PDB file of C-alpha atoms and ligand atoms in Angstrom:
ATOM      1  CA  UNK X 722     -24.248  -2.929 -15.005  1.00  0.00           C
ATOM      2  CA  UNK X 723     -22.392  -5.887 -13.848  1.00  0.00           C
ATOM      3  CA  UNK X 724     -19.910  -6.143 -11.176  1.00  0.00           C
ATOM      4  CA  UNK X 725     -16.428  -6.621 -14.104  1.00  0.00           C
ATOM      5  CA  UNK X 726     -18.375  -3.034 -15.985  1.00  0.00           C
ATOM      6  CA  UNK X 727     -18.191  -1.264 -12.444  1.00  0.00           C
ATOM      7  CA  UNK X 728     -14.873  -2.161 -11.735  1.00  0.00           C
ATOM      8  CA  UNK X 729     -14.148  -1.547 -15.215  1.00  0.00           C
ATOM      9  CA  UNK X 730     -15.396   2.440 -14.778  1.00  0.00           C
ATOM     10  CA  UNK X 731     -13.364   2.346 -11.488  1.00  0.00           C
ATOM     11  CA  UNK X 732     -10.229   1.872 -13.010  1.00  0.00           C
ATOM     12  CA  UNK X 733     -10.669   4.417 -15.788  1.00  0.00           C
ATOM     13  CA  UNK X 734     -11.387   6.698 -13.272  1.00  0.00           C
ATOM     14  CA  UNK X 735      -8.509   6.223 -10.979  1.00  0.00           C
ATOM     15  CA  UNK X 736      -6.260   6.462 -14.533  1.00  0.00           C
ATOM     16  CA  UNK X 737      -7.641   9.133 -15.239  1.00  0.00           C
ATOM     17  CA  UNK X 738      -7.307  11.359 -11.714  1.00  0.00           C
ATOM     18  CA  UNK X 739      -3.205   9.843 -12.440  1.00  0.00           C
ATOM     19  CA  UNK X 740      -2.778  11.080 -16.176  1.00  0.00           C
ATOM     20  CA  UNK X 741      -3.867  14.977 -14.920  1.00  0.00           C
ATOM     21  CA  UNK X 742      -1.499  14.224 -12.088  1.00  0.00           C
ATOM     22  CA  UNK X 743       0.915  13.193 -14.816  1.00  0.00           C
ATOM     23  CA  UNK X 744      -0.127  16.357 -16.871  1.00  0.00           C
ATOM     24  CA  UNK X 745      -0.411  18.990 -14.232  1.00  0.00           C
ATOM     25  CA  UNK X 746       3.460  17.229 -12.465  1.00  0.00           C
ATOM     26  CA  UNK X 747       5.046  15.705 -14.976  1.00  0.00           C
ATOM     27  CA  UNK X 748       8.148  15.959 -12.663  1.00  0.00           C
ATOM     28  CA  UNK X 749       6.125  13.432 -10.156  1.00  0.00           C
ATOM     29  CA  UNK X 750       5.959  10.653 -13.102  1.00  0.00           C
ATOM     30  CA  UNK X 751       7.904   8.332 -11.226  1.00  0.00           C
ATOM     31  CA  UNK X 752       5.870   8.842  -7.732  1.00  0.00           C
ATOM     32  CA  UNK X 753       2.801   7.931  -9.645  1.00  0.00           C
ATOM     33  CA  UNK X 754       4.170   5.482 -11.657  1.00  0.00           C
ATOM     34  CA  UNK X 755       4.867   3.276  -8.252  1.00  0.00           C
ATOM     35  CA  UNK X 756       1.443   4.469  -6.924  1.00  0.00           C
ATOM     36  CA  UNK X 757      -0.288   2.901  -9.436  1.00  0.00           C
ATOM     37  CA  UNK X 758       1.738  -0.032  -9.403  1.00  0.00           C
ATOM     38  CA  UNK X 759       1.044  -0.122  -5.511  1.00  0.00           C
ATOM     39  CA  UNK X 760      -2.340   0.058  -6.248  1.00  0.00           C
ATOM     40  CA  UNK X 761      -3.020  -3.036  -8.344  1.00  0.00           C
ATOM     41  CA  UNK X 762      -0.730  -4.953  -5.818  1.00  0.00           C
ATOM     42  CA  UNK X 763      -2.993  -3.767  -3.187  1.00  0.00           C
ATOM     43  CA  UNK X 764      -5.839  -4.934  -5.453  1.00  0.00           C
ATOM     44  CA  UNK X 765      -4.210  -8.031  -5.635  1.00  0.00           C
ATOM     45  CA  UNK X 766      -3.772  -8.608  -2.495  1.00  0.00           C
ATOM     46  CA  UNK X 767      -6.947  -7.777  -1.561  1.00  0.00           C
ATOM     47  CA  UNK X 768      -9.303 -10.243  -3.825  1.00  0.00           C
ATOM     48  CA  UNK X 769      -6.590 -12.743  -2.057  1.00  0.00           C
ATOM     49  CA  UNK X 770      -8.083 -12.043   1.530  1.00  0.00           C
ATOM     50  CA  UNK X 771     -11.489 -11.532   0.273  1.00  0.00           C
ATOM     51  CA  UNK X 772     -11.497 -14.994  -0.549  1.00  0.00           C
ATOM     52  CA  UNK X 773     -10.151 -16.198   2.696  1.00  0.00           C
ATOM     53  CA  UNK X 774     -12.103 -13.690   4.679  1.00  0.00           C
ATOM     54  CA  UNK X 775     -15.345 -14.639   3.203  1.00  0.00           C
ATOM     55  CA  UNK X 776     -15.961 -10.596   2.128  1.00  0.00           C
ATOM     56  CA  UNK X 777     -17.498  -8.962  -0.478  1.00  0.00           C
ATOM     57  CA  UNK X 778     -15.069  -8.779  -3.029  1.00  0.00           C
ATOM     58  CA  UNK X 779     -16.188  -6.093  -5.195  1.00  0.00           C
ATOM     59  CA  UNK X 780     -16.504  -3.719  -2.430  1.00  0.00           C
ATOM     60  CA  UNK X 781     -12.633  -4.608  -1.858  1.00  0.00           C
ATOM     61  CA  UNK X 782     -11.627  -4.637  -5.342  1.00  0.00           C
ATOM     62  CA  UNK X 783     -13.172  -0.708  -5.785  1.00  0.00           C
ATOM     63  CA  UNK X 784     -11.892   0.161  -2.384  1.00  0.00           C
ATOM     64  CA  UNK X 785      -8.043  -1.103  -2.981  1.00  0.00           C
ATOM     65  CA  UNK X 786      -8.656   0.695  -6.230  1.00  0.00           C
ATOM     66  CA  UNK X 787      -9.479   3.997  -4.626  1.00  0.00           C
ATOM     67  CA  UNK X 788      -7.785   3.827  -1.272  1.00  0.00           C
ATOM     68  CA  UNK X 789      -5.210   5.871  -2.701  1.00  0.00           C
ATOM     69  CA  UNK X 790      -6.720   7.954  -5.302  1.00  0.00           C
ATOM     70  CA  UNK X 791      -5.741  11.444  -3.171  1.00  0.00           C
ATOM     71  CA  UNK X 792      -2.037  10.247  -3.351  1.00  0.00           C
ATOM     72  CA  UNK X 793      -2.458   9.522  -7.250  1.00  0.00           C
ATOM     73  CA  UNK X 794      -4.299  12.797  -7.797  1.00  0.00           C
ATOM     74  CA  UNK X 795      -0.875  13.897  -5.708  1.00  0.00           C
ATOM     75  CA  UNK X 796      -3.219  16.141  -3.716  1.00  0.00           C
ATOM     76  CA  UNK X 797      -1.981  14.422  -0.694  1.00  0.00           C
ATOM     77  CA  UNK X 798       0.970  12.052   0.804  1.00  0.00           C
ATOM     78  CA  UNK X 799       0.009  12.623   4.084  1.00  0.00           C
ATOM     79  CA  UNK X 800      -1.924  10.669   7.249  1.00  0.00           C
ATOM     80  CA  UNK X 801      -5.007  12.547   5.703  1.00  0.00           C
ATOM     81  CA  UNK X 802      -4.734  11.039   2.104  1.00  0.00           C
ATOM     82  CA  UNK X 803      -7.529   8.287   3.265  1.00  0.00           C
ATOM     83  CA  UNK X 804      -9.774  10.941   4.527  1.00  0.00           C
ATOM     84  CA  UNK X 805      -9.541  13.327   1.116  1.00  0.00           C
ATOM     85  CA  UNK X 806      -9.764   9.944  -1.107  1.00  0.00           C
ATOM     86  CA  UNK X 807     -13.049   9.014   0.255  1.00  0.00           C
ATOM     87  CA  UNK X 808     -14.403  12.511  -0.379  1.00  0.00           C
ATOM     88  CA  UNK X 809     -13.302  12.533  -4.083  1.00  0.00           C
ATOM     89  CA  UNK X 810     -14.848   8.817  -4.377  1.00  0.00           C
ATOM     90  CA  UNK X 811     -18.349   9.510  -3.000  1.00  0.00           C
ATOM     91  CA  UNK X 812     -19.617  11.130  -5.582  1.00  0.00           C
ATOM     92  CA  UNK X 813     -18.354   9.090  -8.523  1.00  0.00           C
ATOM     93  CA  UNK X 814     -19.008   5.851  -6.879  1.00  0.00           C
ATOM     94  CA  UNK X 815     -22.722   7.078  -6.377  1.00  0.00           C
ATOM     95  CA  UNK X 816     -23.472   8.390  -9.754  1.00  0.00           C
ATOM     96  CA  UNK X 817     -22.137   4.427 -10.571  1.00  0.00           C
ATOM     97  CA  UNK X 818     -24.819   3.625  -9.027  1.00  0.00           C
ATOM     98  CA  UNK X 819     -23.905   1.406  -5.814  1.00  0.00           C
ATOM     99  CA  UNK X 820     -25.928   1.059  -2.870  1.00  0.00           C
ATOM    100  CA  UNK X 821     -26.132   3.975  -0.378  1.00  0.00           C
ATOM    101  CA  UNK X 822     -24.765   1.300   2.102  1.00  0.00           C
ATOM    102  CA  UNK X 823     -21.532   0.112  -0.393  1.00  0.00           C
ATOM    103  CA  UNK X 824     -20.781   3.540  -0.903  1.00  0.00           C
ATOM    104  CA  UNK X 825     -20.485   4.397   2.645  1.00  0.00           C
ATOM    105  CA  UNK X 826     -18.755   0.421   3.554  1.00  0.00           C
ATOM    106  CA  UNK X 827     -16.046   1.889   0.400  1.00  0.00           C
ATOM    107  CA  UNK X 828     -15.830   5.076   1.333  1.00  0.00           C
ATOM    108  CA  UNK X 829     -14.769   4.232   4.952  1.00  0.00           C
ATOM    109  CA  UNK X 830     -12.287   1.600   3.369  1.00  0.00           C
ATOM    110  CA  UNK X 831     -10.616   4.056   1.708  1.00  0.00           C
ATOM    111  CA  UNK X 832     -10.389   6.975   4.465  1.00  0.00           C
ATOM    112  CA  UNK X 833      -9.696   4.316   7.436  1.00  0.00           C
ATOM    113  CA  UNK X 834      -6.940   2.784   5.514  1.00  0.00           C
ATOM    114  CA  UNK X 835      -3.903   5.053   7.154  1.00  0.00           C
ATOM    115  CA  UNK X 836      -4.845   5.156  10.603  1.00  0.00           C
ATOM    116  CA  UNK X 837      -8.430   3.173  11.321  1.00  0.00           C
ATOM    117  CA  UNK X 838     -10.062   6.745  11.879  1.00  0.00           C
ATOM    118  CA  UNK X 839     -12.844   7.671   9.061  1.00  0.00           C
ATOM    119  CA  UNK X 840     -14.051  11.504   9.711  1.00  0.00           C
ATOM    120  CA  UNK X 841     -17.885   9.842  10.018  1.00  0.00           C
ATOM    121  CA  UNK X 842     -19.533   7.548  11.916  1.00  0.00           C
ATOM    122  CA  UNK X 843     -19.463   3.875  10.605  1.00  0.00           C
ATOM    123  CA  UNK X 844     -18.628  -0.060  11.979  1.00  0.00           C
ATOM    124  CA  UNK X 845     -15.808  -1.093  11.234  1.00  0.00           C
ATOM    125  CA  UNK X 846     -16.163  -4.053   8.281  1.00  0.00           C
ATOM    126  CA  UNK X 847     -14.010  -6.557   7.175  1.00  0.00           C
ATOM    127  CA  UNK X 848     -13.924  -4.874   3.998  1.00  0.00           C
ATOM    128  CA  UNK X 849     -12.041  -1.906   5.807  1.00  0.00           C
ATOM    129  CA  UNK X 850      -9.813  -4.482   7.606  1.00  0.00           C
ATOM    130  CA  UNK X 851      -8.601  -6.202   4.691  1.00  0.00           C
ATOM    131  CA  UNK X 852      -7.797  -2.712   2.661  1.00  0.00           C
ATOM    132  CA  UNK X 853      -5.956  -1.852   5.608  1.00  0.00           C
ATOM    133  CA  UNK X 854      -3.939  -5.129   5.452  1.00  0.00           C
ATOM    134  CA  UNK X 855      -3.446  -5.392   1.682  1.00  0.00           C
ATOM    135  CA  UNK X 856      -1.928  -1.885   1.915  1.00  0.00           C
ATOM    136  CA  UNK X 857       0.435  -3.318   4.416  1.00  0.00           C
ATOM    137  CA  UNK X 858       1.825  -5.833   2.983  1.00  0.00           C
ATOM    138  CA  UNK X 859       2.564  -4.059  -0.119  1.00  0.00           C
ATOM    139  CA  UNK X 860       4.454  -1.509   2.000  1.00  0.00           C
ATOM    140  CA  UNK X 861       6.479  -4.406   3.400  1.00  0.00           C
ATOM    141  CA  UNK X 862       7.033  -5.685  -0.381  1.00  0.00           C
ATOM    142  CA  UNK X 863      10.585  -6.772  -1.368  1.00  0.00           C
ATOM    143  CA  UNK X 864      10.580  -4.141  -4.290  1.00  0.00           C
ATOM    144  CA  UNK X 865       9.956  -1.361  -2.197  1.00  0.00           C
ATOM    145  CA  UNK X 866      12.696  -2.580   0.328  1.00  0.00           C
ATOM    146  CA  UNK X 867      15.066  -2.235  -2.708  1.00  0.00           C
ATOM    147  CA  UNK X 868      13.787   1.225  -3.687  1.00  0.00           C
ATOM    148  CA  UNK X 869      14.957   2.634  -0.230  1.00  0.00           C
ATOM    149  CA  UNK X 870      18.368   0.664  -0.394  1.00  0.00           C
ATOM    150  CA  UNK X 871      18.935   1.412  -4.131  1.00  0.00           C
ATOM    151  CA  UNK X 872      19.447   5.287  -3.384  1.00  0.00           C
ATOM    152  CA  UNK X 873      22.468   4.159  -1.075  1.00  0.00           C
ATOM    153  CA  UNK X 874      24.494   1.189  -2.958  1.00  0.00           C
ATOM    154  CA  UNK X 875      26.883   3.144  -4.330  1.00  0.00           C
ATOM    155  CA  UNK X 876      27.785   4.989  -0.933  1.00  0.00           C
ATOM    156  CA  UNK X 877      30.343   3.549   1.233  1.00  0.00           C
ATOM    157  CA  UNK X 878      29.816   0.175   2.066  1.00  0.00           C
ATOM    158  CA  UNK X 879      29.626   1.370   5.984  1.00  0.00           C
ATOM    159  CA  UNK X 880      26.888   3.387   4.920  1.00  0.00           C
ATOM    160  CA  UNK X 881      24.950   1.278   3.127  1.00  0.00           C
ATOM    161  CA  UNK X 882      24.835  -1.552   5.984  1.00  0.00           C
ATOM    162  CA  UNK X 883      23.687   1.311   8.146  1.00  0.00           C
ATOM    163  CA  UNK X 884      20.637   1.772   5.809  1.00  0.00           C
ATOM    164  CA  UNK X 885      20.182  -2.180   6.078  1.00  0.00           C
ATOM    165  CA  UNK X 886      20.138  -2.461   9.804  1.00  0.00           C
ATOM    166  CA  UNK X 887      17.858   0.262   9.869  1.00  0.00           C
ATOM    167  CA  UNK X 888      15.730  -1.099   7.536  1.00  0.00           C
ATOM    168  CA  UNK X 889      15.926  -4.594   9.400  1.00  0.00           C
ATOM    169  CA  UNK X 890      14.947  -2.910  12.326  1.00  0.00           C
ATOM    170  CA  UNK X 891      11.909  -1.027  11.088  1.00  0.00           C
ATOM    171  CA  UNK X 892      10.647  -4.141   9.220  1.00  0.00           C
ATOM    172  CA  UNK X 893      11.152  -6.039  12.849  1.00  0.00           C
ATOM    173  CA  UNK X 894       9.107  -3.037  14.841  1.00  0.00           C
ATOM    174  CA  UNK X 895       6.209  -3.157  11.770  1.00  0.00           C
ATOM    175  CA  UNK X 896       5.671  -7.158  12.851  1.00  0.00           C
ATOM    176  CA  UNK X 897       4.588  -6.044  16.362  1.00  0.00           C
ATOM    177  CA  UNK X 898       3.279  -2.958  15.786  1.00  0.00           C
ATOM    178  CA  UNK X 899       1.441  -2.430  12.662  1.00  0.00           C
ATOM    179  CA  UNK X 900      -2.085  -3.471  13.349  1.00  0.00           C
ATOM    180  CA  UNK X 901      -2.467  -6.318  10.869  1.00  0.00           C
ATOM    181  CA  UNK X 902      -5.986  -6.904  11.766  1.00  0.00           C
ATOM    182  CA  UNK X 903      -7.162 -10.239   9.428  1.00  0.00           C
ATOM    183  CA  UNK X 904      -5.866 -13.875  10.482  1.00  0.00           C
ATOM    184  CA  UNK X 905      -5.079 -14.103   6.198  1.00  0.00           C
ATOM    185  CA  UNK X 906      -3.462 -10.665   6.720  1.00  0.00           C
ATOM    186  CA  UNK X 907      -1.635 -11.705   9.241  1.00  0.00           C
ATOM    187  CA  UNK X 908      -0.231 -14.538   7.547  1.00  0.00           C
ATOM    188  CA  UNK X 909       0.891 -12.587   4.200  1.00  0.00           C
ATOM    189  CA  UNK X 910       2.089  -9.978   6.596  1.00  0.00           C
ATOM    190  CA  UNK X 911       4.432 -12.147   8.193  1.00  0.00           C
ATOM    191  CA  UNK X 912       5.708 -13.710   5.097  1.00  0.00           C
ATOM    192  CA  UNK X 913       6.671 -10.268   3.547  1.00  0.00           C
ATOM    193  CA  UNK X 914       8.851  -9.876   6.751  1.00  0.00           C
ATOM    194  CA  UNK X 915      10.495 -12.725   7.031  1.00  0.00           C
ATOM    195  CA  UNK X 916      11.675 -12.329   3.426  1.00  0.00           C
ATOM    196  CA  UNK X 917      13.068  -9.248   3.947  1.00  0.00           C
ATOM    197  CA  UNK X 918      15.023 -10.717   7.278  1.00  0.00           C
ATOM    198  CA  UNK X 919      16.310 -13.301   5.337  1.00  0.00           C
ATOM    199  CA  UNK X 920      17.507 -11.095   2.837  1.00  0.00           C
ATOM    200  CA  UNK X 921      18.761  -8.122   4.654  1.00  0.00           C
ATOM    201  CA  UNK X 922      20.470 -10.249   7.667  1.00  0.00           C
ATOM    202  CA  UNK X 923      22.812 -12.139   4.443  1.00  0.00           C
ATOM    203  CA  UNK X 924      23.600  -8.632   3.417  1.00  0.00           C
ATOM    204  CA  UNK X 925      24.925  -7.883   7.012  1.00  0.00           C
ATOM    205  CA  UNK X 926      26.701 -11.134   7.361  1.00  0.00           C
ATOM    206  CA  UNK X 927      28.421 -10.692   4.071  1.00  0.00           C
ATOM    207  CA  UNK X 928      29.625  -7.453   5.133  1.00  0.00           C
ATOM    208  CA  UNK X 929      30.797  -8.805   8.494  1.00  0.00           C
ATOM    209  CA  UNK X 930      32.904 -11.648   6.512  1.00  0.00           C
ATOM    210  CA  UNK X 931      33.991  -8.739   4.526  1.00  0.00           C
ATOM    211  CA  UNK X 932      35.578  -6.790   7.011  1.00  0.00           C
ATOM    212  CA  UNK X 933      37.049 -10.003   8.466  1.00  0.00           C
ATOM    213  CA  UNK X 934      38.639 -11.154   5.702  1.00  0.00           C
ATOM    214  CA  UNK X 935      40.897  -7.849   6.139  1.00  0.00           C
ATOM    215  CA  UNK X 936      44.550  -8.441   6.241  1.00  0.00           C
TER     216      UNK X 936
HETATM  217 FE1  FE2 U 469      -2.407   5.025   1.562  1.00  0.00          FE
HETATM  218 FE1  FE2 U 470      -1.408   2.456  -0.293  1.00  0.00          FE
END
């Protein structure tokens, strides 16, 4: 099998773990609609930083794939999805036929991508490092920013700046703290957040002006 056939059976897989989702919670068809979507972002920005990293890029492409497969089998949304999404990969990603060693460098992609803590021993890889990364710069993504505002632009305008500056805060306390651990990564990372300054500091302002212009 080549590496595009492999890849290929890793996607049908992941659709499929999402359809039962889909057919078992139809009421979570949005959630997994924007996992999925999430996902191939991640992809995308993983074969990005493979490139610039010098890593293996299948091993990324499967691992972006799967790092979320728990949360699109909605058996979990929580710091343990990583952990449970490398246990439901091993076995399929075996029977496909990688490597002992790929299995295990995937595997502890996928359950290291949350926190940097597999639940077995293994050196860290750049592989694992640049899942990490491409998941967090998709959580920094200008669509997602709008998701969280949308649910509050038709409160009171008060309100909704509220929701901004919080938002402009947490994006400011992700660019020190989130461990962005690639110098590619890094770079990406910081563009996502200075997009989303830009964008939610012109909201404030125009609300400012707003309130101003009172009579
Ligand atoms: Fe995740
Ligand atoms: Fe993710």
């Amino acid at each position: 099998m080549t590496a595009e056939e492999r890849i290929e059976q890793v996607v049908i897989f992941a659709k499929e773990k999402r359809d039962l989702a889909l057919v078992e919670s139809p009421d979570y068809a949005a959630r997994l609609k924007y996992r999925w979507q999430h996902t191939l972002r991640v992809v995308h920005y993983g074969k990005k930083l493979a490139a610039k990293e010098n890593a293996n890029a299948e091993i990324v492409t499967v691992a972006c794939l799967l790092h979320d497969i728990a949360k699109l089998s909605d058996r979990s949304r929580n710091v343990e999805h990583g952990r449970i999404g490398a246990k439901m990969a091993h076995p399929f990603l075996k029977e496909l036929g990688y490597a002992e060693e790929d299995v295990e460098n995937i595997c502890y992609s996928i359950a290291s991508h949350v926190d940097g803590k597999a639940d077995f021993e293994h050196p860290l890889t750049i592989e694992a490092q640049i899942v990490s990364d491409a998941d967090k710069i998709d959580r920094l993504s200008s669509y997602r920013m709008m998701l969280a505002l949308g649910k509050f632009v038709d409160s009171e305008y008060e309100t909704f700046i509220a929701t901004v500056k919080k938002r402009l805060s947490k994006s400011q306390r992700a660019s020190k703290e989130w461990r962005v651990q690639t110098k590619s990564g890094q770079d990406l990372f910081q563009q996502q957040i200075s997009a989303q300054a830009v964008f939610l500091e012109r909201l404030i302002a125009d609300y400012e002006m707003t309130l101003s212009l009172e009579f």
